[in-house]
JSON list of C-alpha atoms in Angstrom, two decimals:
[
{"chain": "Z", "resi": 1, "resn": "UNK", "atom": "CA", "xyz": [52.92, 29.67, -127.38]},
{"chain": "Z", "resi": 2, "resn": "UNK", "atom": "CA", "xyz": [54.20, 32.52, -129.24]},
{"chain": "Z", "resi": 3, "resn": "UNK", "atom": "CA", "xyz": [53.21, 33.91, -132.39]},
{"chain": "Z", "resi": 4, "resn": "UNK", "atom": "CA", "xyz": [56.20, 33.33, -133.76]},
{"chain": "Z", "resi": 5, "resn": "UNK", "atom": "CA", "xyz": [56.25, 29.52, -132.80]},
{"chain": "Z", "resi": 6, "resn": "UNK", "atom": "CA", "xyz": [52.79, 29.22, -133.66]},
{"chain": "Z", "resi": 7, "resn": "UNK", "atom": "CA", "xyz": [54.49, 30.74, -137.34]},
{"chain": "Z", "resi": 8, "resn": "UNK", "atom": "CA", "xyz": [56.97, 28.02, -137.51]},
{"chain": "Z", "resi": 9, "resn": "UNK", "atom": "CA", "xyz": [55.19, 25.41, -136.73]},
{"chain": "Z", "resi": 10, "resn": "UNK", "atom": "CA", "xyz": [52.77, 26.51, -139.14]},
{"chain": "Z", "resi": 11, "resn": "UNK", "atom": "CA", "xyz": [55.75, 26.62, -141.79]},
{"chain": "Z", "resi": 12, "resn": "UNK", "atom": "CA", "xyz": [55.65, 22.93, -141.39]},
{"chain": "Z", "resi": 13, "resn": "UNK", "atom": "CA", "xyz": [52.12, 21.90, -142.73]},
{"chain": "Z", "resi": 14, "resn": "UNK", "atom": "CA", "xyz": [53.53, 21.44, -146.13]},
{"chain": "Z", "resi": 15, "resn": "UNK", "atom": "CA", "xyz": [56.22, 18.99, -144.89]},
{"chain": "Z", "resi": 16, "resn": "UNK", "atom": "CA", "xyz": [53.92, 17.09, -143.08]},
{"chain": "Z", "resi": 17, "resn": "UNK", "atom": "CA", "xyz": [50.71, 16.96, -146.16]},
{"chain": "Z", "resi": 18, "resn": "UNK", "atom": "CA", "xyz": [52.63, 17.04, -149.06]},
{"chain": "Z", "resi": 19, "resn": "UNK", "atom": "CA", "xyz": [54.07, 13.46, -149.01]},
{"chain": "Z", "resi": 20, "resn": "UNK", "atom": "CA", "xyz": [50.77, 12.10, -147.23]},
{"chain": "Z", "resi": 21, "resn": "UNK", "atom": "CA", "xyz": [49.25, 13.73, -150.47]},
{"chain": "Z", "resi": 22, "resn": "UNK", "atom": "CA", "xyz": [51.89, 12.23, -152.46]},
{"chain": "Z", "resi": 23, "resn": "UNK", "atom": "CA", "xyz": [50.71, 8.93, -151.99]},
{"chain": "Z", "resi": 24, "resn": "UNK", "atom": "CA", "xyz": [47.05, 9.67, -151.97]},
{"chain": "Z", "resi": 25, "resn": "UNK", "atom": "CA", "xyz": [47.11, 11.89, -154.95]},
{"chain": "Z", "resi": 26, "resn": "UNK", "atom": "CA", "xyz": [43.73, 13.41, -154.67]},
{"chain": "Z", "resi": 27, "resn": "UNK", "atom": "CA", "xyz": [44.29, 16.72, -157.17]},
{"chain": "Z", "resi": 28, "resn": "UNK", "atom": "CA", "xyz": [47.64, 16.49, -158.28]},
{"chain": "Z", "resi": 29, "resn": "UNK", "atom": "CA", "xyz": [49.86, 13.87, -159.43]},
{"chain": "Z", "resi": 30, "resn": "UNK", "atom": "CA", "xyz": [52.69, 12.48, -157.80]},
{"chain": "Z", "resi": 31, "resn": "UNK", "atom": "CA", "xyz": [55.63, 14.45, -160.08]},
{"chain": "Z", "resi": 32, "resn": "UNK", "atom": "CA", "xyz": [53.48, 17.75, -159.54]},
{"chain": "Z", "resi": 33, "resn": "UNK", "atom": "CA", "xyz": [53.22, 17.16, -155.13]},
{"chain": "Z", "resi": 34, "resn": "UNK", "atom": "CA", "xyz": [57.55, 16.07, -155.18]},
{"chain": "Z", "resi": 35, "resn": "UNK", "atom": "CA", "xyz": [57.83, 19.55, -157.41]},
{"chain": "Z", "resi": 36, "resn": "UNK", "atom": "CA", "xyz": [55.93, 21.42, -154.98]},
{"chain": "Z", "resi": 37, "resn": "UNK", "atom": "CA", "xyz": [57.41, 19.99, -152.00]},
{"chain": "Z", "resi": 38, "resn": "UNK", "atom": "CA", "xyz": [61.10, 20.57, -153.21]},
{"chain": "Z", "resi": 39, "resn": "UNK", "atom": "CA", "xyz": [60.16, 24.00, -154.26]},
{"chain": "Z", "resi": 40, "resn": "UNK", "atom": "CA", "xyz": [58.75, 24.58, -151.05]},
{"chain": "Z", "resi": 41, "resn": "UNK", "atom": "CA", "xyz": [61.97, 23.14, -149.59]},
{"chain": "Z", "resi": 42, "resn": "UNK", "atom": "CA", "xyz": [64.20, 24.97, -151.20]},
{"chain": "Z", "resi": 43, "resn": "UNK", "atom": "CA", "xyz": [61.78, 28.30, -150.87]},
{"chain": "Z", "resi": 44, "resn": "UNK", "atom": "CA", "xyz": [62.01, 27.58, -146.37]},
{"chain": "Z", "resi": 45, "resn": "UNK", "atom": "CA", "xyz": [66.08, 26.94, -146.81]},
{"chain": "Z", "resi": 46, "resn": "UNK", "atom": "CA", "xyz": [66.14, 30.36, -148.45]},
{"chain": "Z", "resi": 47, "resn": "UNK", "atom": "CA", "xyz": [64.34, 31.71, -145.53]},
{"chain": "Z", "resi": 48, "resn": "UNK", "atom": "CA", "xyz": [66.14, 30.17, -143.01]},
{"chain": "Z", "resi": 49, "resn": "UNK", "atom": "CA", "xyz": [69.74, 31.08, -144.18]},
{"chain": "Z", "resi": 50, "resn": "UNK", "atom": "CA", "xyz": [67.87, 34.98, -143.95]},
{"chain": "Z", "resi": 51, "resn": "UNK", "atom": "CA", "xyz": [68.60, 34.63, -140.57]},
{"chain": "Z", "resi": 52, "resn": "UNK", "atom": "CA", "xyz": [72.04, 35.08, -140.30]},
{"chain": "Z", "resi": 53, "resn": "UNK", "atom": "CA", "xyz": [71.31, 38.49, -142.31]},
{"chain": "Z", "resi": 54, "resn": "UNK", "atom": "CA", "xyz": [70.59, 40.67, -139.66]},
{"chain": "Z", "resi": 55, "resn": "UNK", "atom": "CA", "xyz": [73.83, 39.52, -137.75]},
{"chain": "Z", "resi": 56, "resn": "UNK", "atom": "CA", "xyz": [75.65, 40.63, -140.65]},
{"chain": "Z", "resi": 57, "resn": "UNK", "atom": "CA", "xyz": [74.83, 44.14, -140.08]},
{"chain": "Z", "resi": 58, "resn": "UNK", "atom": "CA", "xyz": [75.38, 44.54, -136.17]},
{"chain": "Z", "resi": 59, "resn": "UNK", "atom": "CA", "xyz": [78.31, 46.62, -135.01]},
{"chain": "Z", "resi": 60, "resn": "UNK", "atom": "CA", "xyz": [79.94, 43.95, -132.70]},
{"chain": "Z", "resi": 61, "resn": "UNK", "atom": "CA", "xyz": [80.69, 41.18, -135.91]},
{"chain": "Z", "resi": 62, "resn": "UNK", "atom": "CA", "xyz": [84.36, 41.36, -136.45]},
{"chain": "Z", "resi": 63, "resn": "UNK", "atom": "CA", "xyz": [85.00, 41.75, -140.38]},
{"chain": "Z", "resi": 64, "resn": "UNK", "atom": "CA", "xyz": [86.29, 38.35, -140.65]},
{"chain": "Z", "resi": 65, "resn": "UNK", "atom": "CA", "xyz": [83.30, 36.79, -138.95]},
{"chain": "Z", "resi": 66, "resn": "UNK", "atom": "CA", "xyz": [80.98, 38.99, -140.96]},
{"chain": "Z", "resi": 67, "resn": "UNK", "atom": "CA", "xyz": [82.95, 37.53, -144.37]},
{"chain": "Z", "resi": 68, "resn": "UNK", "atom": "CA", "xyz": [82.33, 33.93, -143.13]},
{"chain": "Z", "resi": 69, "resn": "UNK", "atom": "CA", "xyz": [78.50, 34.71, -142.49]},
{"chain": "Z", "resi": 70, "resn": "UNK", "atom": "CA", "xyz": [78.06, 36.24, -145.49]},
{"chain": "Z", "resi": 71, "resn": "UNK", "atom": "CA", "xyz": [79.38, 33.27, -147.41]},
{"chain": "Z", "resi": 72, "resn": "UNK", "atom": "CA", "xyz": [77.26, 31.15, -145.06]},
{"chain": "Z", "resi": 73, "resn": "UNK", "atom": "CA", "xyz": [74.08, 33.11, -145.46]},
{"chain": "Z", "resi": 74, "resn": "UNK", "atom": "CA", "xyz": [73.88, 33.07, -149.48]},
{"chain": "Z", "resi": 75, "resn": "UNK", "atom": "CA", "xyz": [75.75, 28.96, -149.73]},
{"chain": "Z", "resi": 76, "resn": "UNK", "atom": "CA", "xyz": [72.92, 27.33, -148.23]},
{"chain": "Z", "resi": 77, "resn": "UNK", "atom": "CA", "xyz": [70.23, 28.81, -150.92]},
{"chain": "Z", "resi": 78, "resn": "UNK", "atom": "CA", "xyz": [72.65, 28.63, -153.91]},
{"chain": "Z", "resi": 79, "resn": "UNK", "atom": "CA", "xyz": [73.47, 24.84, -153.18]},
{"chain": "Z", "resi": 80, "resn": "UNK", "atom": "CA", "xyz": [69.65, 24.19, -152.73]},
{"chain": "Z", "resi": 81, "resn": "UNK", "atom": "CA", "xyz": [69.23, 25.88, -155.95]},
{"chain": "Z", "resi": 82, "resn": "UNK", "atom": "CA", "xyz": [72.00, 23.78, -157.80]},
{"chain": "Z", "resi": 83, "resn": "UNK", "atom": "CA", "xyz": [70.71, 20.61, -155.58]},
{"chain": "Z", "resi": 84, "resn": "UNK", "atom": "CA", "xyz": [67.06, 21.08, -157.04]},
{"chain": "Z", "resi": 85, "resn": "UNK", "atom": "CA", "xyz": [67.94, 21.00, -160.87]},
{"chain": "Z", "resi": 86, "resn": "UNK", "atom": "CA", "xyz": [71.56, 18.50, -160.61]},
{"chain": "Z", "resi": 87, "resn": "UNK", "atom": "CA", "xyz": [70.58, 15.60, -157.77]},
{"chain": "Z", "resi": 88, "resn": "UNK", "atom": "CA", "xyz": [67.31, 14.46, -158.88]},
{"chain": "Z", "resi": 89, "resn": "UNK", "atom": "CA", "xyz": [66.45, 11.75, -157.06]},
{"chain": "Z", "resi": 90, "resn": "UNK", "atom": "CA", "xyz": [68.53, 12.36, -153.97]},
{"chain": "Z", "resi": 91, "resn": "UNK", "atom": "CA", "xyz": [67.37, 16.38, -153.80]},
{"chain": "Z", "resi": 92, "resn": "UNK", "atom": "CA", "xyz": [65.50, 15.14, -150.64]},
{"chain": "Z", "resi": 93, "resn": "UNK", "atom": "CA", "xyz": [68.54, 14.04, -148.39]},
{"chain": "Z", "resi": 94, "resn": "UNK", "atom": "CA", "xyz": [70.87, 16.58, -149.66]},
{"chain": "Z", "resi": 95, "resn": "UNK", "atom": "CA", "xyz": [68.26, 18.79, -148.60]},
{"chain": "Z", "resi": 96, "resn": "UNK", "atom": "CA", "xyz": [68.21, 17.21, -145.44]},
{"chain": "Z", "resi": 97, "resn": "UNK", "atom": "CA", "xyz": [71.41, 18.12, -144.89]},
{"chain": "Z", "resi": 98, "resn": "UNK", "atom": "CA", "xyz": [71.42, 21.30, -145.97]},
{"chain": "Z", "resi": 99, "resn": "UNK", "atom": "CA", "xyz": [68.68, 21.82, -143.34]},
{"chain": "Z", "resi": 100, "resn": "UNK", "atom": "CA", "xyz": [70.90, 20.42, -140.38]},
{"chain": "Z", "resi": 101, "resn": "UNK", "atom": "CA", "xyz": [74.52, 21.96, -141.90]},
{"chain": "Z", "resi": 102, "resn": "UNK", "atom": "CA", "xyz": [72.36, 25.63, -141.35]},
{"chain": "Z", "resi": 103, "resn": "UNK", "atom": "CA", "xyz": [71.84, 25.18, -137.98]},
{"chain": "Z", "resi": 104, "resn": "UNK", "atom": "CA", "xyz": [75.16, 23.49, -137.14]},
{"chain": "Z", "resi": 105, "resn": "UNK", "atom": "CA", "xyz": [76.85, 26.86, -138.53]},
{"chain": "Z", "resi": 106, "resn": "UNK", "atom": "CA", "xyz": [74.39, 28.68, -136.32]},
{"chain": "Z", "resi": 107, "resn": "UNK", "atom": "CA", "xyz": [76.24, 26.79, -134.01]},
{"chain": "Z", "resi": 108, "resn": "UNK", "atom": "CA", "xyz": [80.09, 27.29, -135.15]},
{"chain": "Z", "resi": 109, "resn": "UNK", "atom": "CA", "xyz": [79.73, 30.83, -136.39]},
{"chain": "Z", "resi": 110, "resn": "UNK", "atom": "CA", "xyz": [78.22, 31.77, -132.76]},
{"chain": "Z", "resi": 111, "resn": "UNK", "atom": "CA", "xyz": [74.86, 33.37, -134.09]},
{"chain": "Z", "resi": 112, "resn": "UNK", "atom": "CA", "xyz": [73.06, 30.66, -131.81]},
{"chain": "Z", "resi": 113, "resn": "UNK", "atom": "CA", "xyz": [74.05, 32.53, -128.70]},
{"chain": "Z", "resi": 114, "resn": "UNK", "atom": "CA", "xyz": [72.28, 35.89, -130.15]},
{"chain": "Z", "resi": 115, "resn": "UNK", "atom": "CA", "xyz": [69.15, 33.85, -130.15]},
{"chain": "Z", "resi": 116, "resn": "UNK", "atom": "CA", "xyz": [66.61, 33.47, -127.33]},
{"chain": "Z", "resi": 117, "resn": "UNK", "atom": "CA", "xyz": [66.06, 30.43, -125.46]},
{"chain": "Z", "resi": 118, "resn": "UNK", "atom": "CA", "xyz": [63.13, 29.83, -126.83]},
{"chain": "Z", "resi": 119, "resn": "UNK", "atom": "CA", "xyz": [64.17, 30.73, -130.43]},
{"chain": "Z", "resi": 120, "resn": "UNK", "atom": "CA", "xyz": [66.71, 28.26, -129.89]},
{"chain": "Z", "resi": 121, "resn": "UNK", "atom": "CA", "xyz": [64.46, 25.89, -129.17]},
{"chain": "Z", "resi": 122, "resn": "UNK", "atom": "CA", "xyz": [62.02, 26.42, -132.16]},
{"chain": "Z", "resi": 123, "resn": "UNK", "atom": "CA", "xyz": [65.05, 26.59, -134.52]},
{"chain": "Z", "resi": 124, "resn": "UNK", "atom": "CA", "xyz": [66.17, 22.96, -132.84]},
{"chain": "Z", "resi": 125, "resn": "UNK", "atom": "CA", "xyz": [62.40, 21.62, -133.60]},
{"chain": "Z", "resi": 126, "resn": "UNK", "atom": "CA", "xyz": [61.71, 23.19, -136.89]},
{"chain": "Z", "resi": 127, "resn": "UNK", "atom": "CA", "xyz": [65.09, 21.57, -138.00]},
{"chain": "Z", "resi": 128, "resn": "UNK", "atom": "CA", "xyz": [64.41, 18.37, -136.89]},
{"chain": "Z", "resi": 129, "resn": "UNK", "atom": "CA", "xyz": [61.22, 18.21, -137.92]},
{"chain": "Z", "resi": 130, "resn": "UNK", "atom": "CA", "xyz": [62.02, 19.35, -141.93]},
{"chain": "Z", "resi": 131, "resn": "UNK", "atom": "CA", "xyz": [64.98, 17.10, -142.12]},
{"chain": "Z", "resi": 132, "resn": "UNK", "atom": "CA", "xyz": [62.17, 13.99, -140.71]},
{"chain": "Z", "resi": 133, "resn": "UNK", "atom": "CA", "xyz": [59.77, 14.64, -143.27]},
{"chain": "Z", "resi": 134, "resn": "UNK", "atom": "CA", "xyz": [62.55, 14.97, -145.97]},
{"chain": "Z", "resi": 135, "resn": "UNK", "atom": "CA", "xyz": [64.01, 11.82, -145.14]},
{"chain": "Z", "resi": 136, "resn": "UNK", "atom": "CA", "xyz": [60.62, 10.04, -144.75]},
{"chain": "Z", "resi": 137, "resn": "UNK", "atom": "CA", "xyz": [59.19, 11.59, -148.11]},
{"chain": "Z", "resi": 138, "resn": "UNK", "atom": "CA", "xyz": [62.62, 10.17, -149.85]},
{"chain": "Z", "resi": 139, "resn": "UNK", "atom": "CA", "xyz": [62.19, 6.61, -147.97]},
{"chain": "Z", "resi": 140, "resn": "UNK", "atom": "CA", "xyz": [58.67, 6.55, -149.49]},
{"chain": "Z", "resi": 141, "resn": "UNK", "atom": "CA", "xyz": [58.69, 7.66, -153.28]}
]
């Protein structure tokens, strides 16, 4: 495994113990674990849209694809933003989907094809693995 999968994978620890501490609450409360957890949400979404960045400054991007990436690339942090502070209780599944919408337009805007195989796969299994645990976490609190 790569160091870079081992990095993403890694990236999902706080997914995974965050709602298990949730319900155990062992040295934080319950509001202060769902704070940190949709912080650290929206923190990883940020991240993720970062991707389409460096695609934004290659030399083959047409201008109108390079518009269309750029609105892509700054949406998906700005609606977690307003998401975080305006949904309240259903931050979790909008963040869901803002998780799955990001890699659909990796999709449509053709950025998925500049991506290894194996990039492509991590991206595929990071995704589906944030959007579980976001789901799950808003099933159980």
């Amino acid at each position: 495994m790569s160091r870079l999968s081992v990095l993403g994978y890694a990236g999902l620890i706080p997914f995974i113990t965050l709602p298990l501490l949730y319900h155990w609450q062992l040295w934080l409360s319950a509001a202060d674990i769902l704070q940190l957890y949709q912080l650290y949400s929206a923190l990883i979404l940020g991240f993720m849209a970062g991707v389409l960045w460096p695609v934004l400054h290659s030399n083959t991007a047409p201008a109108a694809k390079t518009d269309r990436l750029a609105i892509a690339a700054v949406s998906f942090p700005v609606l977690s933003f307003i998401a975080l502070f305006t949904s309240g209780d259903y931050f979790l599944p909008a963040q869901a989907c803002l998780f799955v919408l990001l890699r659909l337009s990796e999709y449509q805007l053709g950025i998925n094809r500049q991506y290894s195989t194996g990039y492509r796969a991590l991206r595929n299994h990071l995704t589906l693995g944030v959007s579980i645990s976001h789901l799950l976490f808003y099933c159980w609190y």
